Coordinates of C-alpha atoms in Angstrom, one line a residue:
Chain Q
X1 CA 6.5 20.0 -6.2
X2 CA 3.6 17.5 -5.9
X3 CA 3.9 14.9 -2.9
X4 CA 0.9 12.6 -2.4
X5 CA 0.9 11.7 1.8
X6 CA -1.1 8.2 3.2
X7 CA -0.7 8.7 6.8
X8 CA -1.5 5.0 7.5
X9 CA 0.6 2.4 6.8
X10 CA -1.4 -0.2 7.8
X11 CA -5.5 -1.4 8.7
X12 CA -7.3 -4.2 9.8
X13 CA -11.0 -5.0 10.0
X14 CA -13.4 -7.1 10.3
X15 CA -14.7 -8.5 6.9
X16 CA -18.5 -6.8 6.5
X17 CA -17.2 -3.7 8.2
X18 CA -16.7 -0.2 7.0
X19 CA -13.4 1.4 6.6
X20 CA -11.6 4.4 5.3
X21 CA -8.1 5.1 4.0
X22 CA -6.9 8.4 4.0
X23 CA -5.1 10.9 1.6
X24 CA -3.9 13.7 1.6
X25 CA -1.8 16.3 -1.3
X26 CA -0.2 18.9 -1.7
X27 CA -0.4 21.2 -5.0
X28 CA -0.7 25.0 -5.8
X29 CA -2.8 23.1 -9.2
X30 CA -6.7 23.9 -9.6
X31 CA -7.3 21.2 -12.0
X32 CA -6.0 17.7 -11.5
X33 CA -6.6 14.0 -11.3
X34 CA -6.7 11.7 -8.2
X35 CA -7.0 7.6 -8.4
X36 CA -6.9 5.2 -5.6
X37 CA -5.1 2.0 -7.2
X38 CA -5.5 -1.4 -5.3
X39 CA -2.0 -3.7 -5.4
X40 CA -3.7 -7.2 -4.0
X41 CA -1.1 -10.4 -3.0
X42 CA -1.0 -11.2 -6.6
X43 CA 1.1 -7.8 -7.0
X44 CA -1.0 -6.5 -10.0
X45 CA -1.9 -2.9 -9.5
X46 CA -5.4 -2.1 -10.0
X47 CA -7.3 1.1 -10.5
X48 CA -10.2 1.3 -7.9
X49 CA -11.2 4.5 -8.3
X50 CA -10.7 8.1 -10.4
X51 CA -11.8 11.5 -9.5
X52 CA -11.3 14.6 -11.6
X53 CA -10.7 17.6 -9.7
X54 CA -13.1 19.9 -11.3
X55 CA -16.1 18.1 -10.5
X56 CA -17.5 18.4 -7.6
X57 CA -19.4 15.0 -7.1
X58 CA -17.2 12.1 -5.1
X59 CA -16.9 9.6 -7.7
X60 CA -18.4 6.0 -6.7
X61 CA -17.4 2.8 -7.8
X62 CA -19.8 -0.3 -6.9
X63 CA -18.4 -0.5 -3.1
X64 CA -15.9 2.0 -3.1
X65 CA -16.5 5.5 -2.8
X66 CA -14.3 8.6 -1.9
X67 CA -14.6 11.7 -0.1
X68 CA -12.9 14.8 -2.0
X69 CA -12.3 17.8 0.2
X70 CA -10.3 19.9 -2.4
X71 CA -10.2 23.0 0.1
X72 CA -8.7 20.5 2.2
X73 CA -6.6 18.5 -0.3
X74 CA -7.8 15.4 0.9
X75 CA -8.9 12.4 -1.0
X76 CA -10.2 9.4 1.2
X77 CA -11.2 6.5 0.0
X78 CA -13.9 4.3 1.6
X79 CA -15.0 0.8 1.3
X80 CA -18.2 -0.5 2.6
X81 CA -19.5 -4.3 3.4
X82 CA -15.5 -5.1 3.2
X83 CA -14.6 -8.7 1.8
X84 CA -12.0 -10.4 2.3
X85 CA -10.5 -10.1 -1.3
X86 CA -10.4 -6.2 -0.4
X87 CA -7.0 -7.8 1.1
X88 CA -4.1 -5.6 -0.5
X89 CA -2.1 -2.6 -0.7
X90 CA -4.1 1.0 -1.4
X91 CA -2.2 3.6 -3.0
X92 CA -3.3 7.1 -3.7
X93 CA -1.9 8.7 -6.5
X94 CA -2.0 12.4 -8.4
X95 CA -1.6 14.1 -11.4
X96 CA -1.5 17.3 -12.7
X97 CA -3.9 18.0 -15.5
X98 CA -3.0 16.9 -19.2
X99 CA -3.9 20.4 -20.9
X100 CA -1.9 22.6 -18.3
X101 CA 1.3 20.6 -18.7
X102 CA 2.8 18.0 -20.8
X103 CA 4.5 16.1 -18.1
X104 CA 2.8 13.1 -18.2
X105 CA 3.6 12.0 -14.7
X106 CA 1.5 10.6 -12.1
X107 CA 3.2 11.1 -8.3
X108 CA 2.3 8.3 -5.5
X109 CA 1.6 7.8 -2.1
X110 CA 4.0 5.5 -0.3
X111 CA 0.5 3.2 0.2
X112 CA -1.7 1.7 2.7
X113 CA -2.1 -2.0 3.7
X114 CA -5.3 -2.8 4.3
X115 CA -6.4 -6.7 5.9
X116 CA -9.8 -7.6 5.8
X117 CA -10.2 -10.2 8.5
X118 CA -12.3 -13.3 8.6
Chain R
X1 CA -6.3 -10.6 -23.4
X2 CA -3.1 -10.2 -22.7
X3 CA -3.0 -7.0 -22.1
X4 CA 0.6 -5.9 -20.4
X5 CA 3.0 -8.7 -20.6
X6 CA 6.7 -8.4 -18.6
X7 CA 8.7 -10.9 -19.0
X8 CA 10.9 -12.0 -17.2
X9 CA 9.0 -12.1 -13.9
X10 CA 12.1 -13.0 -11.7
X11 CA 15.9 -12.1 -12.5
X12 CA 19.0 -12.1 -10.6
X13 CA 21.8 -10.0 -11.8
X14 CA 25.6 -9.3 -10.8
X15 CA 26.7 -5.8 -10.6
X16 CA 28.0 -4.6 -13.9
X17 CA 25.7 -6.8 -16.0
X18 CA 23.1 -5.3 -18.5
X19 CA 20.0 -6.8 -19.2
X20 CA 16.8 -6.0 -21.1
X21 CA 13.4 -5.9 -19.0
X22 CA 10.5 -6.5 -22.1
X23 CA 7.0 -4.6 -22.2
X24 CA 4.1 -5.7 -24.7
X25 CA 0.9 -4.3 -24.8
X26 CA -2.0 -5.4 -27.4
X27 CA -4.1 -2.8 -26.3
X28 CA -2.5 -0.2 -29.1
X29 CA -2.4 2.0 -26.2
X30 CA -0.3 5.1 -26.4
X31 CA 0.9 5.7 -23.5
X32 CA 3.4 3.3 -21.8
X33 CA 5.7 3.9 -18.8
X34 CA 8.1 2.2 -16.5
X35 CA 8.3 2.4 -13.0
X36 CA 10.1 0.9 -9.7
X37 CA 8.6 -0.2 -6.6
X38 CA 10.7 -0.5 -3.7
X39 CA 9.2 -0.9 0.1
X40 CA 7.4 1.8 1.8
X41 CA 7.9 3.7 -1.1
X42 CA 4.9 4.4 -3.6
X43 CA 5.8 3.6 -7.3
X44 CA 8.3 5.8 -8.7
X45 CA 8.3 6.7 -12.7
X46 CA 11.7 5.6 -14.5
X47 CA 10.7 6.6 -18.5
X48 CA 7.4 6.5 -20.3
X49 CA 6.1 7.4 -23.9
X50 CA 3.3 9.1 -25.3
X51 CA 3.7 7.4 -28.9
X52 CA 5.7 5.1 -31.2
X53 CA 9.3 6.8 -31.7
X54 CA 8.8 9.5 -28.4
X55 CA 9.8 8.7 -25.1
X56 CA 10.9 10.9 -22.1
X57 CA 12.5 10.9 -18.7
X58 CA 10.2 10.2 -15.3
X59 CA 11.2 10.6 -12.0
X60 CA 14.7 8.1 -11.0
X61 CA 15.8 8.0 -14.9
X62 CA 19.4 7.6 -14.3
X63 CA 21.0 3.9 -15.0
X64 CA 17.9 2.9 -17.1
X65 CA 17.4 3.6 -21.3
X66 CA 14.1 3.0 -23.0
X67 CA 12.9 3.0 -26.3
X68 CA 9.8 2.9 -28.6
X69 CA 9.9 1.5 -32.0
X70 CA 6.6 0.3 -31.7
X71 CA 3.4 1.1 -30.2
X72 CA 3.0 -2.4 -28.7
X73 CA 6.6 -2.5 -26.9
X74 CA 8.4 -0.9 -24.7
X75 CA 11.8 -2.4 -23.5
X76 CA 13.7 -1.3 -20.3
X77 CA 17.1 -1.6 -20.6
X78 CA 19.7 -1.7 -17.5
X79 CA 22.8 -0.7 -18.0
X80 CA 25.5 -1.3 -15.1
X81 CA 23.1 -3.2 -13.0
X82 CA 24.1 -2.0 -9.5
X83 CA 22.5 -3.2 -6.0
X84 CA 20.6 0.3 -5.9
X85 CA 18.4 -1.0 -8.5
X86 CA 17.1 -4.1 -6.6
X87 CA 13.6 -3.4 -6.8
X88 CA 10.0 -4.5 -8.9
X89 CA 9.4 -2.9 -12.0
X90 CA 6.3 -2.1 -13.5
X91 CA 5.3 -1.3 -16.7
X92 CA 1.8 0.2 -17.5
X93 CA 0.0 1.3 -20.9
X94 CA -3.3 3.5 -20.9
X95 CA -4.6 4.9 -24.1
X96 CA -3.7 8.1 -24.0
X97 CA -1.7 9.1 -20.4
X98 CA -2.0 8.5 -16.7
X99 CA -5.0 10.5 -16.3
X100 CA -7.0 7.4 -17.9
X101 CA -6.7 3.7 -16.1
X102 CA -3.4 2.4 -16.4
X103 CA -3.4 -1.1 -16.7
X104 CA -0.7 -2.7 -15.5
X105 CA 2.2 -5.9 -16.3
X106 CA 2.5 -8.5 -13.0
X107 CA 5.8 -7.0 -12.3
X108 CA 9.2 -8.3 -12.6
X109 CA 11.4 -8.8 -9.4
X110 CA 14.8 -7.6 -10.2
X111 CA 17.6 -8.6 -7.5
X112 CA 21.4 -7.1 -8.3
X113 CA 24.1 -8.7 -6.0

């Protein structure tokens, strides 16, 4: 079975700074999908970020950018020039892919909080 | 936009009662699925549906029923509310699985006493 681990329950840094939330997975899978979702205060769950696991390029998104070791099955996400409204709840998630299995299930990390200080 | 609506956003229950969680989406998405969130767990998947009329079991299925008669809605229904089931529930629509952005209700913050 899938499991999705976030080693750190929780981060703080300075607003401007750079930081990185980790992610790791376990899977005997070749070809999957990895998101980092972002639950802010407001509790609505947000995806940040997507990364298919067949190509090779870390996907980028604006600020956010992750670092996709699939040898390692590790899927870090980091954000640059943090702002304050970066302020929530990270969760890494996977999935195996569609065509190999109809399963239509995504499995989650248990999430990191991540405050962006002033 | 509306894009997911749950309603209601805050219920208490007693143990034994049923209740109905609702689900509309208006982006004629496909997919739509349930889950729980409970603390310093990630969110765990209760049902979902790939279609109008389809639906199938997710991870923590038991005490819960679903249903699809359209492809805008997609009802939770508790059955014997019991205090395990204290938890927020989410319920997300993409347009064809998870492996495209879910997009995602404000929750609904269920309490069973």
């Amino acid at each position: 079975a899938q499991t999705v681990t976030q080693s750190q329950p929780e981060m703080s840094v300075q607003e401007a700074e750079t930081v990185t939330l980790s992610c790791t997975y376990d899977t005997s899978e070749s070809n999957y999908y990895l998101f980092w979702y972002k639950q802010p205060p407001s509790r609505q769950m947000i995806l940040v970020i997507r990364q298919e696991a067949y190509k090779q390029q870390n996907a980028t998104e604006n600020r956010f950018s992750v670092n996709f070791q699939k040898a390692a099955k590790s899927f870090s996400l980091k954000i640059s020039d943090s702002q304050l409204g970066d302020t929530a709840m990270y969760f890494c998630a996977f999935m195996k892919h569609v065509l190999e299995d109809s399963n239509y299930q995504l499995i989650w990390g248990a999430g990191t909080k991540l405050i962006i200080k002033p | 936009n509306a894009g997911v609506t749950q309603t209601p956003k805050f219920q208490v229950l007693k143990t034994g009662q049923s209740m109905t969680l609702q689900c509309a989406q208006d982006m004629n998405h496909e997919y739509m699925s349930w889950y729980r969130q409970d603390p310093g767990m990630g969110l765990r998947l209760i049902h979902y549906s790939v279609g109008a009329g389809i639906t199938d079991q997710g991870e923590v299925p038991n005490g819960y029923n679903v249903s699809r008669s359209t492809t805008e809605d997609f009802p939770l229904r508790l059955l014997s509310a019991a205090p395990s089931q204290t938890s927020v529930y989410f319920c997300a629509s993409s347009y064809a699985g998870p492996h495209q952005p879910q997009h995602f209700g404000d929750g609904t913050r269920l309490s069973i006493l």
